[in-house]
mmCIF file of C-alpha atoms in Angstrom:
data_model
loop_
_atom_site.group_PDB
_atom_site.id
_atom_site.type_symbol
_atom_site.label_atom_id
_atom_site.label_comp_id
_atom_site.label_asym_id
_atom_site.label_seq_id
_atom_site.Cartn_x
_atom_site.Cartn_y
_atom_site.Cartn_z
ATOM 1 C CA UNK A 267 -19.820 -20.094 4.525
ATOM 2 C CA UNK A 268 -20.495 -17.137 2.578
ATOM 3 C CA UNK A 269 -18.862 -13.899 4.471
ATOM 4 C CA UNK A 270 -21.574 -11.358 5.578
ATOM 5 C CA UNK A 271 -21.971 -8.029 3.216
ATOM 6 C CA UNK A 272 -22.387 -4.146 4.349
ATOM 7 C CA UNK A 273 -25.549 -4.492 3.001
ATOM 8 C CA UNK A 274 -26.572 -7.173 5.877
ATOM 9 C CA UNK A 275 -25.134 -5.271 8.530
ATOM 10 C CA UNK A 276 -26.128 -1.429 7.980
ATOM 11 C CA UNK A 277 -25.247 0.942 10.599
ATOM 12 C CA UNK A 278 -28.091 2.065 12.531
ATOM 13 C CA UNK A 279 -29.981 2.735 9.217
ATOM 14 C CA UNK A 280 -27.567 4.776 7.873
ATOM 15 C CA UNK A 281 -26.532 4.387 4.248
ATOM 16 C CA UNK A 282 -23.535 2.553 4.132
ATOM 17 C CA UNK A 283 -22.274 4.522 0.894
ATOM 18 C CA UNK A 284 -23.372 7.610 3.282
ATOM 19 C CA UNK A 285 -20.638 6.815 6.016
ATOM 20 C CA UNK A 286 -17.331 8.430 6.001
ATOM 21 C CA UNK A 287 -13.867 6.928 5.553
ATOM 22 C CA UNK A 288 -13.412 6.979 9.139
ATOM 23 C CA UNK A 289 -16.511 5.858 9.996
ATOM 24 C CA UNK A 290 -15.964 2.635 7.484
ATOM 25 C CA UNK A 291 -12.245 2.427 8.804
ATOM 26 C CA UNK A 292 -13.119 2.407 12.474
ATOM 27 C CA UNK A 293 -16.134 -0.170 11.788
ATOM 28 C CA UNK A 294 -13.794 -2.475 9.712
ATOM 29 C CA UNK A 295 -11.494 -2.432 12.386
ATOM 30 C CA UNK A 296 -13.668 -3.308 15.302
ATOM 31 C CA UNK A 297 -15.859 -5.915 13.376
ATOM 32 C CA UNK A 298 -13.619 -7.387 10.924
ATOM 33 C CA UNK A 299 -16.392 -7.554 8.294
ATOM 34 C CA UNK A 300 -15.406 -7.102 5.279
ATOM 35 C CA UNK A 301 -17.958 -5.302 3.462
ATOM 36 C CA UNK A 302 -16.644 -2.249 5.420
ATOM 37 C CA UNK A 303 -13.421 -2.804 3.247
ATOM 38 C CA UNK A 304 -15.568 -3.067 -0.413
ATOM 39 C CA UNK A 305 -17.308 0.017 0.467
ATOM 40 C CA UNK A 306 -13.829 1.727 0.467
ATOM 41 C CA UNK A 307 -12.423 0.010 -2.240
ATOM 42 C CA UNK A 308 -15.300 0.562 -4.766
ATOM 43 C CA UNK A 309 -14.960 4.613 -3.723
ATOM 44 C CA UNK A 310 -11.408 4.461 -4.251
ATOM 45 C CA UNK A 311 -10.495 1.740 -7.163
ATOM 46 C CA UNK A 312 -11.638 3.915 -10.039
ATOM 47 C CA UNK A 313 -8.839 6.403 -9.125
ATOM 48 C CA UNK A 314 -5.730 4.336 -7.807
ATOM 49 C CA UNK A 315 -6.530 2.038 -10.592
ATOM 50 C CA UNK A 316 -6.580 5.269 -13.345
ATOM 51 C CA UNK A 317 -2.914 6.827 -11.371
ATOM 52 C CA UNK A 318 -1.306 3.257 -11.724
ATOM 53 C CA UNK A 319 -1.894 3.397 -15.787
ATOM 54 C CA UNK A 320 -1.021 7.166 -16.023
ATOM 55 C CA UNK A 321 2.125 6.617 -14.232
ATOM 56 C CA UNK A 322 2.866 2.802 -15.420
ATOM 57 C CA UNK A 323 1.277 3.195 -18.987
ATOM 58 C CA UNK A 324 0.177 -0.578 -18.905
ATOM 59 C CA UNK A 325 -3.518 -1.893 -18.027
ATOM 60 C CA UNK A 326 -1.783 -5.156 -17.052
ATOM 61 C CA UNK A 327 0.679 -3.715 -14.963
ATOM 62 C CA UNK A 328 -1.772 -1.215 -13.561
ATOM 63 C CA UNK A 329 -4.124 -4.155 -12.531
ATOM 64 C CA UNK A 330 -1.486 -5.923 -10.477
ATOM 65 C CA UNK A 331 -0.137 -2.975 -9.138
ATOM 66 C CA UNK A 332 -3.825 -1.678 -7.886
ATOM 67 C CA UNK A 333 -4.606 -5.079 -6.290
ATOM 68 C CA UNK A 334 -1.026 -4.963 -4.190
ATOM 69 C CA UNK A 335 -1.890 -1.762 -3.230
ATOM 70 C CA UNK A 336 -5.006 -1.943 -1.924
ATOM 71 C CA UNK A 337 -3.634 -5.260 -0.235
ATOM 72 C CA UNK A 338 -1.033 -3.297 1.516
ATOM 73 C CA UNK A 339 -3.776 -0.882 2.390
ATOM 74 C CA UNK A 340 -6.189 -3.966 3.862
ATOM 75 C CA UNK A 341 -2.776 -5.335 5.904
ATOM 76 C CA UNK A 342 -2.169 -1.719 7.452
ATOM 77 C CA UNK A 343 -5.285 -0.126 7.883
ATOM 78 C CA UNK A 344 -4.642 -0.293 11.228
ATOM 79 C CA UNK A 345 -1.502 2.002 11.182
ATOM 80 C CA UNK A 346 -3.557 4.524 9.575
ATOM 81 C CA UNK A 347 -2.552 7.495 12.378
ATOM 82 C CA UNK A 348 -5.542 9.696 11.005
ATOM 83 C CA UNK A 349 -2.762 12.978 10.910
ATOM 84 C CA UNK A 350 -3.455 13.198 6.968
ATOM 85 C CA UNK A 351 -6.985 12.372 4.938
ATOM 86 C CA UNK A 352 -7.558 9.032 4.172
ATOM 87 C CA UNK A 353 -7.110 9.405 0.110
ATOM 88 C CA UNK A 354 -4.127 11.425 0.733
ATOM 89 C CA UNK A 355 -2.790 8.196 2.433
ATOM 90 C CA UNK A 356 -4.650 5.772 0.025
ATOM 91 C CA UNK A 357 -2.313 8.054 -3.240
ATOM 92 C CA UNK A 358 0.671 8.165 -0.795
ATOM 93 C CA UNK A 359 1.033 4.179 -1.244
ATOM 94 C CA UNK A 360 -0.200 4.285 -4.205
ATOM 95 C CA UNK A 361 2.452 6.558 -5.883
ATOM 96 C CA UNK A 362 5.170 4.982 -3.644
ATOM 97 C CA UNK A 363 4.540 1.873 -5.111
ATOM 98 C CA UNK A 364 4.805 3.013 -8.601
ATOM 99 C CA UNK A 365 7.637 4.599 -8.304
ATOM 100 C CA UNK A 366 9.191 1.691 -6.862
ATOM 101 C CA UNK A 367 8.098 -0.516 -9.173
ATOM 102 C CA UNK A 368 9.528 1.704 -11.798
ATOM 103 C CA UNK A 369 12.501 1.930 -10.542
ATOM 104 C CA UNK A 370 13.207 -2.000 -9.839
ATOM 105 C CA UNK A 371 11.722 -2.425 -13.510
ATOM 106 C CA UNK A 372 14.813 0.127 -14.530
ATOM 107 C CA UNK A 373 17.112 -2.306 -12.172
ATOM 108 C CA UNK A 374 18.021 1.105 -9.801
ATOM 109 C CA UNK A 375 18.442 3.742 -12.944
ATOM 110 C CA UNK A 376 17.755 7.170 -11.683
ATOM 111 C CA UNK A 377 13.677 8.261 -12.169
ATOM 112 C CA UNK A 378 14.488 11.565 -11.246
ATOM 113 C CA UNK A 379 16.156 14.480 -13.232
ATOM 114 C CA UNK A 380 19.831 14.115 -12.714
ATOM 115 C CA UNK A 381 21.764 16.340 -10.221
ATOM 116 C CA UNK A 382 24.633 17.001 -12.628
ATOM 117 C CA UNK A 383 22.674 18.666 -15.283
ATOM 118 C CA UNK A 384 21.506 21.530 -13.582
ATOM 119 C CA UNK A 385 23.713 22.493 -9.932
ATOM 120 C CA UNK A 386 20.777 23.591 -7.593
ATOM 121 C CA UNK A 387 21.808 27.227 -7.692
ATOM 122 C CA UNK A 388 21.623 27.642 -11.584
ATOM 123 C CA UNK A 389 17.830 26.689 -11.409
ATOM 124 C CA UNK A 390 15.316 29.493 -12.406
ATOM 125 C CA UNK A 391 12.576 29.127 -10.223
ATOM 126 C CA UNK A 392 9.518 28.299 -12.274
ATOM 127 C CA UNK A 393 6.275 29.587 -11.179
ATOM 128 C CA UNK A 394 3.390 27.489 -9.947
ATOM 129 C CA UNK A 395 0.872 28.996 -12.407
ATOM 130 C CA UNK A 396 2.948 28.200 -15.527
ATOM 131 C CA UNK A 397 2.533 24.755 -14.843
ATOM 132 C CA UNK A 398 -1.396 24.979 -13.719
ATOM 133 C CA UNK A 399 -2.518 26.846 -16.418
ATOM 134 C CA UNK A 400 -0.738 24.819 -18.988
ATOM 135 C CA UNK A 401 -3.412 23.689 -21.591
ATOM 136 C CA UNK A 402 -4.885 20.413 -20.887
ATOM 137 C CA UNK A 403 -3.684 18.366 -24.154
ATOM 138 C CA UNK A 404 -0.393 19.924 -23.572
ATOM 139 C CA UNK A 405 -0.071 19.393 -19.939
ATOM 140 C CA UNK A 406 -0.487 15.673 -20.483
ATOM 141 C CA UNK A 407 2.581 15.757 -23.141
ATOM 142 C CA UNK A 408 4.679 16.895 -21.249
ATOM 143 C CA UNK A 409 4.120 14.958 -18.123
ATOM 144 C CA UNK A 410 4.849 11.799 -20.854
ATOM 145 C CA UNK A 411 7.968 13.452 -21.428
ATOM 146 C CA UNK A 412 9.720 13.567 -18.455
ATOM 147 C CA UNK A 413 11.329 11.413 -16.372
ATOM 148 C CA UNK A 414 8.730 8.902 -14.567
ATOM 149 C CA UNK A 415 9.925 9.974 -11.216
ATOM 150 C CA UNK A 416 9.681 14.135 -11.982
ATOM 151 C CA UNK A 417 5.902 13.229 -13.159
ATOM 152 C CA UNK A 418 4.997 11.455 -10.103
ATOM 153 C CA UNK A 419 6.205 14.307 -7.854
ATOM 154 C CA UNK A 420 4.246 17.046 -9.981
ATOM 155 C CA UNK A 421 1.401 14.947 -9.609
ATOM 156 C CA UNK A 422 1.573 14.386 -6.059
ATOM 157 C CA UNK A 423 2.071 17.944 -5.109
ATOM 158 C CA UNK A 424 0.165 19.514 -7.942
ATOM 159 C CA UNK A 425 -2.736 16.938 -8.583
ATOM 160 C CA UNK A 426 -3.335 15.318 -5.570
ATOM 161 C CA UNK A 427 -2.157 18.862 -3.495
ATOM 162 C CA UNK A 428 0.085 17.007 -0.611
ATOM 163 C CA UNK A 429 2.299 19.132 1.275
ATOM 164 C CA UNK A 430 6.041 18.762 1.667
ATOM 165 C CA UNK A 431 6.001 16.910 4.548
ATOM 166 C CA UNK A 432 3.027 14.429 3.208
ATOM 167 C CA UNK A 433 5.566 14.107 -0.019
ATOM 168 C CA UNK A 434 8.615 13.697 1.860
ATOM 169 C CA UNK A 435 7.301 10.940 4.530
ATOM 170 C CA UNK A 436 5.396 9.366 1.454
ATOM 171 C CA UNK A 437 8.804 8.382 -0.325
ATOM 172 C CA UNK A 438 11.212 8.381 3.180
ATOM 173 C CA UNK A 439 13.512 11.875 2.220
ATOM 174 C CA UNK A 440 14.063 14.955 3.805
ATOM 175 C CA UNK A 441 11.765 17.923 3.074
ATOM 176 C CA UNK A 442 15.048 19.898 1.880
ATOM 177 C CA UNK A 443 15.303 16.721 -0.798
ATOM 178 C CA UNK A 444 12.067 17.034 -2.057
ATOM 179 C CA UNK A 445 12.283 20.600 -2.530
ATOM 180 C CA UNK A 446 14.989 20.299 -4.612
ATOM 181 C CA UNK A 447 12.960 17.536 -6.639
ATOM 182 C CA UNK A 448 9.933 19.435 -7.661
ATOM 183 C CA UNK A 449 12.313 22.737 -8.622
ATOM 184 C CA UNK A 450 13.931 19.893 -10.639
ATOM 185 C CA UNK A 451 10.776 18.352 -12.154
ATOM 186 C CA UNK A 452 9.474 22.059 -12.617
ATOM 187 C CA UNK A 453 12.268 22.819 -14.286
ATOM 188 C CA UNK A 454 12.852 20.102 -16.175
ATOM 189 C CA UNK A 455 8.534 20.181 -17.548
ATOM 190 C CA UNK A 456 9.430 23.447 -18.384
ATOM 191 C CA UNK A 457 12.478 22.909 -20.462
ATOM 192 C CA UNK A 458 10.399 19.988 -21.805
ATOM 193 C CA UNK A 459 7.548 22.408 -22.945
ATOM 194 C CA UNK A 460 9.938 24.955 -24.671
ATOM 195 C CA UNK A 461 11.760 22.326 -26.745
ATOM 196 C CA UNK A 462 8.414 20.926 -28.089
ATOM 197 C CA UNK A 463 5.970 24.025 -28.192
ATOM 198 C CA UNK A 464 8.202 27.010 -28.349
ATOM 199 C CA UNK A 465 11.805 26.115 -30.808
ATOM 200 C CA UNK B 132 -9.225 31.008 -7.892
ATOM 201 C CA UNK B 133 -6.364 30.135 -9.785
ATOM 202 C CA UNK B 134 -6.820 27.391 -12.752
ATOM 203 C CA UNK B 135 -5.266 23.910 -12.013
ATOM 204 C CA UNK B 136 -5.119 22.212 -14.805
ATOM 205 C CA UNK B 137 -3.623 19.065 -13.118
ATOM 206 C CA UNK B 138 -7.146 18.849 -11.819
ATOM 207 C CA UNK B 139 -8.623 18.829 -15.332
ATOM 208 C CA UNK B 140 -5.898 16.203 -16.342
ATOM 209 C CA UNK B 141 -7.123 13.730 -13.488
ATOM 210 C CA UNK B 142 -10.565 14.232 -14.683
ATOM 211 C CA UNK B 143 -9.851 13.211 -18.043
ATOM 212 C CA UNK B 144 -8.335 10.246 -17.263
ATOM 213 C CA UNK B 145 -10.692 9.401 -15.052
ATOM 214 C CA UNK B 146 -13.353 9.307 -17.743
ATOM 215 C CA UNK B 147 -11.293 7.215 -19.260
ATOM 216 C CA UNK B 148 -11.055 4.130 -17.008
ATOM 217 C CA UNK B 149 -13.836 5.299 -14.211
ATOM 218 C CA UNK B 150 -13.525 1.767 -12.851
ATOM 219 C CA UNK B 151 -10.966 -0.569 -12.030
ATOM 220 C CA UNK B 152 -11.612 -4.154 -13.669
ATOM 221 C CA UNK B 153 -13.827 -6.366 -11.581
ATOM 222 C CA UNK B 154 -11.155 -9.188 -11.533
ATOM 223 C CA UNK B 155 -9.018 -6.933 -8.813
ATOM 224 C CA UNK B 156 -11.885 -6.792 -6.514
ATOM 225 C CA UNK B 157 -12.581 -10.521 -6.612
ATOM 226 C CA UNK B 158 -9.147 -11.107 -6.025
ATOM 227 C CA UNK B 159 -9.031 -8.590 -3.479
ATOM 228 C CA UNK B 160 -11.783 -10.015 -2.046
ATOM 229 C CA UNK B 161 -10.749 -13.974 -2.165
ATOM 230 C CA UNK B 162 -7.711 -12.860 -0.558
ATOM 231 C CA UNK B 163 -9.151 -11.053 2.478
ATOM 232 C CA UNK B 164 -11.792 -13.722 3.156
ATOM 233 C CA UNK B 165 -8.485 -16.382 3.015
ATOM 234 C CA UNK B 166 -6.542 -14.212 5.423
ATOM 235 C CA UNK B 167 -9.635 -14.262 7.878
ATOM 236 C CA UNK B 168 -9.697 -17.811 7.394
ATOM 237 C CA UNK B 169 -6.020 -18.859 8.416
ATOM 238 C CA UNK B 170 -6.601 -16.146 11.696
ATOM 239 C CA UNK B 171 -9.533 -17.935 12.007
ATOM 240 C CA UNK B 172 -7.936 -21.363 12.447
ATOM 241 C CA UNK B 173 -4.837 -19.723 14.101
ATOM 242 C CA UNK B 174 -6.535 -18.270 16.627
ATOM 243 C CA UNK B 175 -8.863 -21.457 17.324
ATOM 244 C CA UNK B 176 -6.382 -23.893 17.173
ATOM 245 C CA UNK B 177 -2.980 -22.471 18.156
ATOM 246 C CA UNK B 178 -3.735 -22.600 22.111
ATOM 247 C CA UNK B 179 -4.725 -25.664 22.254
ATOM 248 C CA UNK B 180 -1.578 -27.080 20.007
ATOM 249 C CA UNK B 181 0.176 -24.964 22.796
ATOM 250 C CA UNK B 182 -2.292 -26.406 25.683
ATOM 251 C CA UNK B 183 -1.361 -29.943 24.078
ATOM 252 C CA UNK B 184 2.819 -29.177 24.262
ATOM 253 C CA UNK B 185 2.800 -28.150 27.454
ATOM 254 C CA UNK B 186 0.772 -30.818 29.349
ATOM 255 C CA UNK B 187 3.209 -33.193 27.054
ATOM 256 C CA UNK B 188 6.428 -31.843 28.551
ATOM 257 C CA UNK B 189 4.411 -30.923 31.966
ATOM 258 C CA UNK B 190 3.317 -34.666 32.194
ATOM 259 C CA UNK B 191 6.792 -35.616 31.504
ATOM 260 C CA UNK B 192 8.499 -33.404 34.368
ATOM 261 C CA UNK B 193 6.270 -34.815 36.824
ATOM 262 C CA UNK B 194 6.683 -38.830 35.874
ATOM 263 C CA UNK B 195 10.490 -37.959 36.650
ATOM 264 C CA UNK B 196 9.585 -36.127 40.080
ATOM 265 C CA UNK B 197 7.584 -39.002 41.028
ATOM 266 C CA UNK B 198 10.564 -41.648 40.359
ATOM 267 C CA UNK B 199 12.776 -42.022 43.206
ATOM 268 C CA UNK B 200 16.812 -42.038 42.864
ATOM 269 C CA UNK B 201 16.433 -45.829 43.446
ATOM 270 C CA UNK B 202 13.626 -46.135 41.095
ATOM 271 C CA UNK B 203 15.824 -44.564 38.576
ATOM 272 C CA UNK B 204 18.440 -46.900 39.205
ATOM 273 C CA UNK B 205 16.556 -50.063 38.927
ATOM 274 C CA UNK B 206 14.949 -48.639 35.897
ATOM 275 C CA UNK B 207 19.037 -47.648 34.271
ATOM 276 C CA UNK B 208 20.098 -51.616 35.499
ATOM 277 C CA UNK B 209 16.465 -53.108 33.739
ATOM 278 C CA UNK B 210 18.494 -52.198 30.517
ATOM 279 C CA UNK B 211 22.051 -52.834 31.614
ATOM 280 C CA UNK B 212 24.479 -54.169 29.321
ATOM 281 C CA UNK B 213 24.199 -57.840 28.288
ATOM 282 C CA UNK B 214 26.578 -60.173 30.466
ATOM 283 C CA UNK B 215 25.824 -58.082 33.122
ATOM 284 C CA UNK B 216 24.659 -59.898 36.723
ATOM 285 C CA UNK B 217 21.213 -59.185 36.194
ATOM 286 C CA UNK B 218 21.035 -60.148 32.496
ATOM 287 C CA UNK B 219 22.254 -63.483 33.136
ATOM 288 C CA UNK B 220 19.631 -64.071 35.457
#
């Protein structure tokens, strides 16, 4: 039997690509029809899908990884508490999952800038802006440049603007932790920068 | 408002793959209707296999209330041990 669409079952006339993610969440939820689901997934797939390749760098990989997330997003819609926005949670798994990935792929080698080559208080701080208003092209360089682990953080607090605490329940570690992480990764995109546009 | 050129750098990449190949949402898809399936069927059939067990051992429990103590002893002595009185009847 063919499983009914969102476009058999509108909601009180409204256009289904009209609701909002709570709306399709909470109507998913209490009718188990599908179609709810697809409308999320098509507003959603273009950009998990496009985060997996930037931060896996293979279309294959990138495929497999966006269909196991948006599984594990299906299986625990329901545990969606509704404290943060829905695509805030959506890149939350989906950068969790990369970075796990990379990191059984590199059979537990460190993704993130190493502690011993910079002790915390020998850090410069690096300001915000030097980062943001790096040049596009160059931006992108040296993102590929640093360690996989460093990116994703940069891109979760810079790109996709999560707070601390979003960051620091995303991958289970203390705010103080993740602090230290992005000064690290700012730090280290900095250093990276220098070495290939500056000496 | 301060430039954010992370912003810009999503955009771009965006543009390059704006959608995510068809085969993950058929998967997707194939997988979720599968998963209702098997609730389906779990939640159909599982009380009654339950429904089933329990009148099995419930039936059971009350065949042995129902047997007296000498019942039960004429039933242990129907099967007693060959050469026994009974047997060589």
């Amino acid at each position: 039997m063919k499983t009914p669409t969102i476009e058999s079952k509108s909601n009180a006339g409204r256009s289904n690509s009209k609701l909002t993610d709570l709306e399709l969440i909470h109507l998913y939820l209490s009718t188990r029809n599908s179609g709810y689901f697809q409308v999320l997934y098509r507003r959603y797939s273009g950009k998990v899908y496009s985060k997996c390749i930037s931060l896996l760098k293979d279309e294959a990989l990138a495929q497999d990884a966006a269909q196991e997330i948006f599984t594990k997003i299906y299986l625990n819609l329901a545990k969606f508490s509704e404290r943060s926005k829905f695509s805030t949670w959506i890149y939350s798994i989906t950068y969790n999952y990369c970075i796990d990935f990379l990191r059984r792929r590199k059979k537990h080698k460190n993704l993130f800038s190493s502690e011993m080559e910079d002790p915390p208080d020998q850090i410069d701080e690096v300001l915000d802006t030097e980062l943001m208003e790096m040049e596009v092209g160059r931006l992108k360089n040296v993102l590929e440049n640093i360690p996989e682990g460093d990116k994703a953080i940069l891109l979760m607090k810079y790109q996709e603007e999560m707070s601390i605490k979003e960051i620091a329940a995303s991958l289970d570690k203390t705010e103080s932790a993740i602090k230290m992480k992005i000064k690290r990764a700012k730090h280290k995109a900095q250093a990276v920068y220098k070495s290939i546009y500056i000496n | 408002m301060s430039t954010n050129n992370f912003k810009k750098l999503e955009e771009e990449e965006e543009k390059q793959f704006p959608h995510a190949p068809p085969e993950i949402e058929n998967n997707l898809m194939g997988n979720m209707r599968m998963t209702h399936f098997m609730g389906d069927v779990v939640e159909l059939y599982l009380p009654r296999i339950f429904e089933m067990i329990l009148s099995f051992f419930g039936n059971n429990q009350e065949v042995k209330k129902k047997m007296t103590p000498n019942d039960q002893l004429e039933s242990d002595s129907d099967d007693g041990p060959i050469g026994s009185p009974k047997s060589d009847l």
